[in-house]
XYZ file of C-alpha atoms in Angstrom:
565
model
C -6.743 -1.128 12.094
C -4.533 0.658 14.701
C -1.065 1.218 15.459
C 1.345 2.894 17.917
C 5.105 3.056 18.965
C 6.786 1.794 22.314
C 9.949 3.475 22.577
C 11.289 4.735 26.316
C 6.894 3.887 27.105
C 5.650 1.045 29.552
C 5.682 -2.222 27.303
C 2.504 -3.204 27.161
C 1.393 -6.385 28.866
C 1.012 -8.044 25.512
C 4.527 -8.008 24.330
C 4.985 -9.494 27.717
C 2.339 -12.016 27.621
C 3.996 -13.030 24.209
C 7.188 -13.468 25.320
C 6.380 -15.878 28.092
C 4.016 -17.974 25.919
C 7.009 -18.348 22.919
C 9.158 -19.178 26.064
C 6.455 -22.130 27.909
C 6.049 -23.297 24.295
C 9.867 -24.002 23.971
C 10.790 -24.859 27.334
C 7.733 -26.688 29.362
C 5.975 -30.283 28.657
C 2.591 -30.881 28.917
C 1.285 -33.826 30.944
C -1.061 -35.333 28.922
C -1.803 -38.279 31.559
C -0.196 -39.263 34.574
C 3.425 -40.041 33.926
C 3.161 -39.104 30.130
C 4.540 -35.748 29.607
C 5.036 -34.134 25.802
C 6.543 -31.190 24.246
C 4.917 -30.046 20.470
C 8.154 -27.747 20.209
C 10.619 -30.678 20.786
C 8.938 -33.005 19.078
C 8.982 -30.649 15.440
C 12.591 -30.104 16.016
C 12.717 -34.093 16.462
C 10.953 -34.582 13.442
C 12.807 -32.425 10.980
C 16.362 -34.330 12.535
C 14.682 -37.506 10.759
C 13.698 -35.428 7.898
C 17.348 -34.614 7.340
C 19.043 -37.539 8.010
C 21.041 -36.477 10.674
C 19.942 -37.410 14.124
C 23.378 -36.428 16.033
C 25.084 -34.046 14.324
C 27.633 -35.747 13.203
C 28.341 -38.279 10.554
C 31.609 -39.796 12.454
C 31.288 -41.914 15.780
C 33.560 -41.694 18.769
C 36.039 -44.657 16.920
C 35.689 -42.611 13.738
C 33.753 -45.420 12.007
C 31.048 -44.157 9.757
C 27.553 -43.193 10.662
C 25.289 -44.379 8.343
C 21.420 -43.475 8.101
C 19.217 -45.829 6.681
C 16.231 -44.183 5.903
C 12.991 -46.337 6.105
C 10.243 -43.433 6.842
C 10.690 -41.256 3.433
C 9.666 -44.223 1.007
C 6.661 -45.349 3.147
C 5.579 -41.177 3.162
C 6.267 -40.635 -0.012
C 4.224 -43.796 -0.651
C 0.966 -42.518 1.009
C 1.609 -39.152 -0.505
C 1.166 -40.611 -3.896
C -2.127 -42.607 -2.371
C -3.347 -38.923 -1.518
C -2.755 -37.292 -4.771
C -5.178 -34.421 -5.466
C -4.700 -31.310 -7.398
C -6.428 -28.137 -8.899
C -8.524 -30.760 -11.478
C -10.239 -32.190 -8.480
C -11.480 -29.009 -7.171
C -15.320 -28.153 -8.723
C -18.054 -25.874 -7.295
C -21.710 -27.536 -7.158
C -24.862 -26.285 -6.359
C -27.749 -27.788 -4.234
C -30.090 -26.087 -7.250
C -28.112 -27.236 -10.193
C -30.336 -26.569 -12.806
C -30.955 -22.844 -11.786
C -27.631 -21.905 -10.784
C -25.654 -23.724 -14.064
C -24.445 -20.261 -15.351
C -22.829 -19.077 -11.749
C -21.553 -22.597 -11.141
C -20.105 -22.818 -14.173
C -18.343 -19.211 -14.603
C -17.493 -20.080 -10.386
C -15.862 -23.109 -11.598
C -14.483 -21.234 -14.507
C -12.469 -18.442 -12.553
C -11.277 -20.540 -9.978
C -9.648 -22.728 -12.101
C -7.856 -19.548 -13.603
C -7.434 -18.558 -10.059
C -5.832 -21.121 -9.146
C -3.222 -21.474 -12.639
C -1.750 -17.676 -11.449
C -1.575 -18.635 -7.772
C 0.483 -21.793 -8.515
C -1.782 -23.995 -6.361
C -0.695 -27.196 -7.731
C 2.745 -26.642 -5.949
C 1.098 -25.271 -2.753
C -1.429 -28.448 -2.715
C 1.162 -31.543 -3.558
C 3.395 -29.444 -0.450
C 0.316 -29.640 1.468
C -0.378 -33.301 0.945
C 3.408 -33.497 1.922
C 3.524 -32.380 5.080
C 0.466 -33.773 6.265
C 1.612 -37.024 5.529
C 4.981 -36.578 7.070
C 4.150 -34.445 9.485
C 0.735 -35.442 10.605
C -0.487 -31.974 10.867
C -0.458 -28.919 8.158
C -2.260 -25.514 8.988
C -3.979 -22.681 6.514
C -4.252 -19.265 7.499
C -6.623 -17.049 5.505
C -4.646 -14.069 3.901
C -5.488 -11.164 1.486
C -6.289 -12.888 -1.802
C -6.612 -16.536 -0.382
C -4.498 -18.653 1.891
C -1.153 -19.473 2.800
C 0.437 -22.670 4.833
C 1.166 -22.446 8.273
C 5.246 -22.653 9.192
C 5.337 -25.255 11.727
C 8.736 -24.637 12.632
C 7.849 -21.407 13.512
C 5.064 -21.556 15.065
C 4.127 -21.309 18.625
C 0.890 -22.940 20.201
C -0.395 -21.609 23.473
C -2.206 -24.139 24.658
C -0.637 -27.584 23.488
C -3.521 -29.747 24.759
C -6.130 -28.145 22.311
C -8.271 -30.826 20.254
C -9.059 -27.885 17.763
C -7.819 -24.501 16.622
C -10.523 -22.890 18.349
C -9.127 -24.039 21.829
C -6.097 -22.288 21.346
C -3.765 -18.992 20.367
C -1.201 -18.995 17.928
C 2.504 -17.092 17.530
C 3.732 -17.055 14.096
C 7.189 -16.083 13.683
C 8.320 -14.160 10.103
C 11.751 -12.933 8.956
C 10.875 -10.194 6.202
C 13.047 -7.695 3.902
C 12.205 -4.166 4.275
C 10.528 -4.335 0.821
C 8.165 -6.999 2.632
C 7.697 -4.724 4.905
C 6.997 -1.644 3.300
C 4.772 -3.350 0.793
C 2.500 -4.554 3.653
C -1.200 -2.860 3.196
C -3.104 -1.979 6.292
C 0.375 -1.814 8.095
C 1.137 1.515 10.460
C 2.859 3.589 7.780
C 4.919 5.050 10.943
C 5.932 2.166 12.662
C 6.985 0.406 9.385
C 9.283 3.320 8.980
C 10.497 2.974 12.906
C 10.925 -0.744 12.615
C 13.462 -0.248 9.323
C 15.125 2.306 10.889
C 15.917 1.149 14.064
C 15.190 -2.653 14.253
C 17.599 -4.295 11.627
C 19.866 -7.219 11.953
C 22.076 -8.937 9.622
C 21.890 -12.279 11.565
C 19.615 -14.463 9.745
C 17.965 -17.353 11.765
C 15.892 -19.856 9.822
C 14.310 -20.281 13.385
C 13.980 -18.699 16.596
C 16.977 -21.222 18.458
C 18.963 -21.952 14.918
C 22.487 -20.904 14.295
C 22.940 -17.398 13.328
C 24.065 -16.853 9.620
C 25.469 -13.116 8.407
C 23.824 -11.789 5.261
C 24.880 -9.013 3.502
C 21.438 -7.433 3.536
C 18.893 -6.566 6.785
C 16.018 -8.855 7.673
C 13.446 -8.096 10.512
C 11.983 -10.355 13.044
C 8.301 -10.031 12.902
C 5.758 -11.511 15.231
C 1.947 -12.128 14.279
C -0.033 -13.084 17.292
C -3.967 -14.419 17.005
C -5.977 -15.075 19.450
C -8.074 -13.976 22.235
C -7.039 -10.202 23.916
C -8.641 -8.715 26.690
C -10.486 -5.242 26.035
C -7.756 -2.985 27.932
C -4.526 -5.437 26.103
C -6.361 -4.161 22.558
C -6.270 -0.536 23.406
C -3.198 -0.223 25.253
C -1.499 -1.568 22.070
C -4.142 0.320 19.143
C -4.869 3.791 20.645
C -1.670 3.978 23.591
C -3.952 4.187 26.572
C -5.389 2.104 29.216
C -8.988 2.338 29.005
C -10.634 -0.717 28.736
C -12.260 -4.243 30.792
C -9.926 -6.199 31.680
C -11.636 -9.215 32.002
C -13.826 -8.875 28.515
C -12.141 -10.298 25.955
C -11.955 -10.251 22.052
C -10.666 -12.157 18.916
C -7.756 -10.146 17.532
C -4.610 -10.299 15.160
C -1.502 -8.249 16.259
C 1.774 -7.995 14.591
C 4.172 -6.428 16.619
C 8.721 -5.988 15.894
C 11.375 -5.860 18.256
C 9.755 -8.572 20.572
C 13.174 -9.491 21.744
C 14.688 -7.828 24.684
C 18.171 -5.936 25.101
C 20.857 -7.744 24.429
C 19.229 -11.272 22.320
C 20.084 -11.233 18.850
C 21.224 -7.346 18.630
C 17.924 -6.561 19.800
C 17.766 -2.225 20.648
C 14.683 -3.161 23.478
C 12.327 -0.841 21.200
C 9.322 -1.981 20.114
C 6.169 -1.805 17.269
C 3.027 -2.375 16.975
C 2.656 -2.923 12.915
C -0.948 -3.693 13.033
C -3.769 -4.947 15.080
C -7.334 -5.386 14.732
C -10.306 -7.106 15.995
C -11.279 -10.288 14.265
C -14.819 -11.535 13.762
C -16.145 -14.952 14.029
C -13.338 -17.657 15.793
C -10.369 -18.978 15.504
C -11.242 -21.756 12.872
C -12.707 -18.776 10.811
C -9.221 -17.927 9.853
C -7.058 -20.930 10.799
C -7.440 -23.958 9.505
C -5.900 -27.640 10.330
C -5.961 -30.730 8.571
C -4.342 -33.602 11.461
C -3.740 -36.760 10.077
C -4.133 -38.462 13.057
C -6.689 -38.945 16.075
C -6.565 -36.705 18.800
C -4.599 -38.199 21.993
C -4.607 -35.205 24.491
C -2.294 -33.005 22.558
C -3.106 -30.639 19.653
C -0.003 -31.873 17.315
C -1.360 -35.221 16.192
C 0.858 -37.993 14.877
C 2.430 -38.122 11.202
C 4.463 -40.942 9.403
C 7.670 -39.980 10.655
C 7.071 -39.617 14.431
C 4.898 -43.015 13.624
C 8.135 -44.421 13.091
C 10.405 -42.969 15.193
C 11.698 -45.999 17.099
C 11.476 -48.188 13.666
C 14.183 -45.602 12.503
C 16.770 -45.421 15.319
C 16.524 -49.403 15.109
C 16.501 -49.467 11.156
C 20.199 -47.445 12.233
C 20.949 -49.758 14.490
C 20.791 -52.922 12.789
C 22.694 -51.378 9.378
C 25.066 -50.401 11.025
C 25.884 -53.648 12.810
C 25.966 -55.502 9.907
C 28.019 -52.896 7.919
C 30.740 -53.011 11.229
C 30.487 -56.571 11.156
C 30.994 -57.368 7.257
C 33.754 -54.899 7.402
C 35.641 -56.800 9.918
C 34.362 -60.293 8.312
C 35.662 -59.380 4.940
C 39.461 -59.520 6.714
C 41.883 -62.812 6.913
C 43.597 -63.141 10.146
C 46.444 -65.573 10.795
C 48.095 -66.527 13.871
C 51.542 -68.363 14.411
C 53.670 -68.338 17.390
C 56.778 -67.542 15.235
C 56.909 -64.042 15.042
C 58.981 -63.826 11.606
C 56.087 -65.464 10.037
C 53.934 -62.905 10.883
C 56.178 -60.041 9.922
C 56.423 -61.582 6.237
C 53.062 -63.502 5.572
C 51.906 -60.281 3.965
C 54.761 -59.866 1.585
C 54.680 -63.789 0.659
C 51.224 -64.043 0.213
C 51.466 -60.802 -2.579
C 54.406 -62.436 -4.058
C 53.245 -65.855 -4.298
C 55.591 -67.790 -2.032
C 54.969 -70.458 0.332
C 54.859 -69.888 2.989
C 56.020 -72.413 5.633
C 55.695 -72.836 9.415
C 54.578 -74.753 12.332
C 51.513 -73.605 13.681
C 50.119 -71.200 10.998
C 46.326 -70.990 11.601
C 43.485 -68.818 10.069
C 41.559 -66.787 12.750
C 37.522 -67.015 12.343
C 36.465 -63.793 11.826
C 32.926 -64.691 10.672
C 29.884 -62.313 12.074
C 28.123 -64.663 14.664
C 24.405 -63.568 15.068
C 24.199 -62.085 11.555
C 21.130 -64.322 10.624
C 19.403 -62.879 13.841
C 19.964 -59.105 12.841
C 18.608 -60.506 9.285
C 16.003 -61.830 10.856
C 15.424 -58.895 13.198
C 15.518 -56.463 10.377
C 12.684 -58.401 8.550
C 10.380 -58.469 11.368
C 10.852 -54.502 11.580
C 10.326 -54.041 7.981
C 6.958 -55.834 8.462
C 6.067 -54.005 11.743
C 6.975 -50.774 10.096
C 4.843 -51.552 6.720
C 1.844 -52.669 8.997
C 1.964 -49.538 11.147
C 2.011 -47.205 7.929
C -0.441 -49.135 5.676
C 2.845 -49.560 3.292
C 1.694 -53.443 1.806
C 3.096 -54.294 -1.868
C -0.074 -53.657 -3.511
C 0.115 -50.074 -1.961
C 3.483 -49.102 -2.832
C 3.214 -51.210 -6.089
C 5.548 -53.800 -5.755
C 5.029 -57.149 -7.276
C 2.240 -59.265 -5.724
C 3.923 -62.839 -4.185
C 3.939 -65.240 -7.459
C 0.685 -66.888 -8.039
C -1.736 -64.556 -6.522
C -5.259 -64.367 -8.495
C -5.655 -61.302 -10.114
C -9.260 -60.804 -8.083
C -7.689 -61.224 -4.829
C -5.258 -58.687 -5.812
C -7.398 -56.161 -6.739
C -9.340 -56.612 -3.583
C -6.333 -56.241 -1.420
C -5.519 -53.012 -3.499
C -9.174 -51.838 -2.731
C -8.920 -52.762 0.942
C -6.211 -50.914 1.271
C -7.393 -47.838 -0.692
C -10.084 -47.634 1.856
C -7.345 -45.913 4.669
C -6.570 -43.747 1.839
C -10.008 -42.771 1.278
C -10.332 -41.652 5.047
C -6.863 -39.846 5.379
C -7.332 -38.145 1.771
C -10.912 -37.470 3.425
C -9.238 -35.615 6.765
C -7.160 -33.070 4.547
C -9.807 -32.225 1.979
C -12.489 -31.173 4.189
C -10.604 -28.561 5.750
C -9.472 -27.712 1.939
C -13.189 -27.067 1.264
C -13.377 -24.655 3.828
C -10.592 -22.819 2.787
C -11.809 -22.762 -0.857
C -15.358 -21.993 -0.240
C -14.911 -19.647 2.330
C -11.401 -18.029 1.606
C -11.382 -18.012 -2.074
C -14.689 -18.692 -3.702
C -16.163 -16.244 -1.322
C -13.985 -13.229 -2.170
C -14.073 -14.457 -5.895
C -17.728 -13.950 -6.533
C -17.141 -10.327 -5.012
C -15.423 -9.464 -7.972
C -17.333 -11.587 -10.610
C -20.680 -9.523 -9.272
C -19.138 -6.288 -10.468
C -17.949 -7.894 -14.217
C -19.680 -7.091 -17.111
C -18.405 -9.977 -19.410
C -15.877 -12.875 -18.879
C -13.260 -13.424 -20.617
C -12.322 -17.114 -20.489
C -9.131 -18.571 -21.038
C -6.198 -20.849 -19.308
C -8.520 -24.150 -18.531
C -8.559 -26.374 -21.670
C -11.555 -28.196 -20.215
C -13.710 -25.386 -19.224
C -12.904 -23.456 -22.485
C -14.392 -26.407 -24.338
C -17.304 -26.703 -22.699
C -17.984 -23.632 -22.788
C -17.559 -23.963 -26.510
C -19.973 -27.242 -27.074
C -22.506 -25.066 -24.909
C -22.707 -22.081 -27.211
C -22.922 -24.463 -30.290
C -25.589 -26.505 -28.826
C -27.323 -22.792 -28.239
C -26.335 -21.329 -31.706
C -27.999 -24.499 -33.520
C -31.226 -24.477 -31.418
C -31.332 -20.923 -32.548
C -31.112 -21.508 -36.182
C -32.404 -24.642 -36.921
C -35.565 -23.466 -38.248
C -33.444 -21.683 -40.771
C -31.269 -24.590 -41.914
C -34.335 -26.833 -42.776
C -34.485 -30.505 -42.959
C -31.237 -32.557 -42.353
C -30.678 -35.907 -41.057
C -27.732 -36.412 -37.610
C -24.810 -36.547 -39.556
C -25.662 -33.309 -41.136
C -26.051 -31.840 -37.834
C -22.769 -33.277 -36.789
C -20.836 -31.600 -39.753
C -22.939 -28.110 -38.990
C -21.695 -28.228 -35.396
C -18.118 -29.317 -36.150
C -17.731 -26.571 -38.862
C -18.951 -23.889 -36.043
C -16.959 -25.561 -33.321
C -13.589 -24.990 -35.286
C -15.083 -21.165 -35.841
C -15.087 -21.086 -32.466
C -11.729 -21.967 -31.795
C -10.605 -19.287 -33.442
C -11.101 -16.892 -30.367
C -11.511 -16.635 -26.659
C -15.181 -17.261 -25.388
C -16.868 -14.869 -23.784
C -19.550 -14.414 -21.085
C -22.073 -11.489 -21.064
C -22.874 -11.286 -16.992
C -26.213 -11.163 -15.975
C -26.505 -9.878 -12.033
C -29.254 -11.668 -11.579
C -27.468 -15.312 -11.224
C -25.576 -14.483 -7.903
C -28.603 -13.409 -5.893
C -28.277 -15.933 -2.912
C -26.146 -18.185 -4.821
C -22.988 -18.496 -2.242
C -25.209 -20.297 0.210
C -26.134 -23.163 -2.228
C -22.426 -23.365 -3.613
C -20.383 -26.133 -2.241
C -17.065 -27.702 -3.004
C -16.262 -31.018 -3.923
C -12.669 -32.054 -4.240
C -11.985 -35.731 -5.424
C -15.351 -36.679 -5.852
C -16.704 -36.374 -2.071
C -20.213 -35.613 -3.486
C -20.127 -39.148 -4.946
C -19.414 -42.732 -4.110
C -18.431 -43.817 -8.109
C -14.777 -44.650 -6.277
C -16.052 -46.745 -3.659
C -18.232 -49.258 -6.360
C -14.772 -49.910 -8.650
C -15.059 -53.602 -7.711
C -18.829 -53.564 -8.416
C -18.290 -52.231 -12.137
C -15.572 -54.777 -12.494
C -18.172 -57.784 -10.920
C -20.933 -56.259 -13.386
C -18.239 -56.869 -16.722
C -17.997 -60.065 -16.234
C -21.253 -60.688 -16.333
C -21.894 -58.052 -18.673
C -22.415 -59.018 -22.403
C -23.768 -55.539 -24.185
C -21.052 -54.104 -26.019
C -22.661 -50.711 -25.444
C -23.168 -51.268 -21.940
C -19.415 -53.012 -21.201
C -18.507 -50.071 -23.302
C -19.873 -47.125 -20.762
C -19.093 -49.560 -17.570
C -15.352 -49.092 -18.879
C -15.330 -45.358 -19.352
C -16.808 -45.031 -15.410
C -13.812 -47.120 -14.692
C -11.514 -44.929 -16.460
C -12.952 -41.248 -15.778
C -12.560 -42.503 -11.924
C -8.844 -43.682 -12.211
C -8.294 -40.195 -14.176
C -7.211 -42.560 -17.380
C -7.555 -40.402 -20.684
């Protein structure tokens, strides 16, 4: 790592380069074919507008009537988010040598279950799951200690035609406290010191185009750039001179402050360069991205919201018709050619009087075409259901009266099978990052242990527990002499409860991670085997099934796959 200053200096052609990429990203469409032009940038900012429920600005029309959202995209994510459900559980380690490598892929399995309790990853994974329904795309970048998720929001892509990360550059965008900051390891020590000193702004900006809000304490605009640099861009930035090929280029991560010019956002035109170093490997060797969708010509693939982006502004469209129209329909309008009698109909009416006159005549205020906006609503509804795999046996409605309980369950494992394949698109790049991000760095440290001390994971802990007193009572049978099973039973109960009494530990042997990494894997929901896919087989085989034992252990498959206790 390497670091210098720009103060009065020549900026270096990288803060420039930045700046016009952040500004293409924002302001220029792609074509993607002839005719069909698209924008990543406008599209995210589209998206989160239907996130919040407010696609104008404004909850009041021109006539002051009442603007009302009906939202028909959250239930049908939220829906397939549920369908997706994974968490820390699901994640094992497995080797292609199981037998010799038990004790390192069970300790593996061991830690990074702990791992994974003081890291909070069930929050980060159901978030994940969340975003990559609704937004059809979620990113991990590989950090000190594991991962983080990508900020979409604030996130530039150079090159928005990319089918993977490795076709493209990214600009990530932070806004950090000076204890961030300072606390950063591998930082310039210098230019962290410049850059809270001279670089800090009050005006905090969720993104780069939001409104401004004051806060009472400083926060500093931070840019992380990864990508591809050419030699001479590297060392003009690391080592302040202009040595270097121009046209040979390397994989590098810069971070760099004061990226805004004079004059945008109280910016003082002086600039840092925090940090920057080469990078081995490629891009997808530190970025990651699950897409939800297929690719189409543009990197951002499509989620459930901009799925249903015209399905929404019509959902809007309709409702509010028909809450304009029953408002008006739930009126009673009279007409009369004598004026008197429509000064005092109102006050006779609430009085009870009759009223009399010639020509008095109730106005038809009834909605005409409300059965077609019914009717137009419905077919929506379906469209939208069909196009996001949203069916009553998925969300768990009611089935329509009278449907055989076979039939049902096949439509419920018909329709699991897009599940299967989505839930399969977001967990392979989660192997990746837990394999090569995590599990990786993890068996670095369990190398230099002497003995492990196991505790958080109730499951591990107890079979870690039945394994030592299966060993103990190998050990000592010889001593205890003749005894029938349910003597054994008591003798291992009895040792299991001693047990219990205190953490397990494990004495490390150094021999059991000599060339292990390469035969570890990770499996998250079962993708090493197909017991989910044969559900309907083990419920044919019951019913044909009359072994008690046998209907007994068919059952308990059924069960350990549904995650039933």
């Amino acid at each position: 790592m390497a670091s210098n200053q720009q103060g009065q200096t020549p900026i270096p052609s990288l803060f420039t380069r930045m700046e016009t990429e952040i500004t293409n990203y924002r302001a220029r469409k792609i074509e993607l074919s002839e005719g069909v032009f698209f924008s990543q940038y406008r599209t995210i900012q589209r998206i989160y507008k239907f996130k919040n429920r407010d696609l104008s600005g404004s909850k009041l029309n021109e006539d002051l009537s009442y603007n009302y959202y009906f939202d028909i995209t959250a239930p049908r994510a939220d829906s397939e988010t549920k369908n997706l459900r994974f968490d820390t559980k699901h994640i094992l380690v497995f080797s292609q040598n199981p037998r010799g490598d038990f004790p390192a892929v069970f300790i593996s399995n061991a830690m990074i279950k702990k791992w994974m309790s003081e890291n909070g990853e069930d929050d980060k994974l159901k978030a994940s799951i969340e975003e990559f329904t609704a937004n059809g795309n979620i990113g991990f970048k590989k950090v000190a200690g594991g991962y983080e998720a990508v900020d979409a929001l604030n996130t530039s892509v150079t090159n928005q035609k990319a089918e993977t990360v490795d076709d493209t550059d990214l600009i990530e965008r932070h806004e950090l406290t000076a204890s961030q900051i300072m606390a950063m390891d591998g930082w310039d020590e210098g230019a962290k010191e410049e850059t809270i000193k001279e670089l800090g702004n009050k005006m905090f900006k969720a993104t780069e185009y939001t409104t401004q809000v004051e806060t009472t304490a400083k926060r500093y605009e931070v840019f992380e750039f990864t990508g591809e640099i050419s030699e001479f861009e590297f060392n003009e930035l690391s080592e302040g001179n202009e040595e270097g090929d121009k046209n040979k280029y390397i994989l590098a991560k810069v971070i760099v402050a004061g990226l805004r010019s004079q004059g945008e956002s109280g910016g003082t035109n002086k600039k840092y360069t925090l940090f920057a170093e080469e990078l081995s490997g490629v891009m997808s060797d530190h970025y990651l991205y699950a897409h939800r969708g297929k690719y189409e010509g543009r990197f951002w693939r499509v989620g459930m919201y901009e799925l249903l982006f015209d399905h929404q502004i019509r959902a809007n469209e309709i409702g509010n018709q028909l809450a304009r129209g029953l408002d008006w329909a739930s009126k009673v309008v009279f007409k009369s050619s004598d004026s008197r009698v429509l000064q005092n109909i109102r006050a006779d009416l609430d009085n009870g009087d009759v009223v009399i006159a010639d020509d008095l005549d109730q106005v038809e205020v009834r909605m005409q075409g409300m059965d077609q906006l019914i009717a137009d609503w419905n077919r929506l509804i379906a469209d939208a259901n069909s196009l996001s795999h949203s069916t009553e046996v998925v969300t768990g409605e009611s089935l329509p009266s009278g449907t055989p309980f076979r039939l049902g369950a096949l439509l419920d494992q018909n329709a699991g099978k897009m599940f299967v394949l989505l839930r399969q698109k977001i967990t392979l790049p989660y192997r990746r990052v837990f394999k090569d991000w995590v599990l990786k760095d993890l068996l670095k440290d369990l190398k230099s242990k002497d003995i492990f001390n196991l505790t958080g994971d109730a499951e591990v802990v107890d079979q870690l527990r039945m394994i030592m007193v299966e060993t103990w009572y190998i050990e000592n049978l010889v001593a205890m002499g003749p005894h029938n099973k349910a003597v054994a039973d008591a003798i291992k109960e009895e040792k299991m409860e001693e047990l219990k009494q205190v953490d397990p530990t494990i004495e490390n042997s150094k021999e059991i991670w000599e060339g292990v990494f390469k035969r570890l894997f990770i499996t998250i929901t079962g993708e090493n085997s197909d017991m989910a896919d044969n559900i309907q087989d083990i419920v044919n085989l019951l019913s044909l099934e009359k072994d008690p034992g046998r209907i007994a252990y068919l059952l308990d498959s059924i069960y350990k796959i549904r995650g039933i206790p």
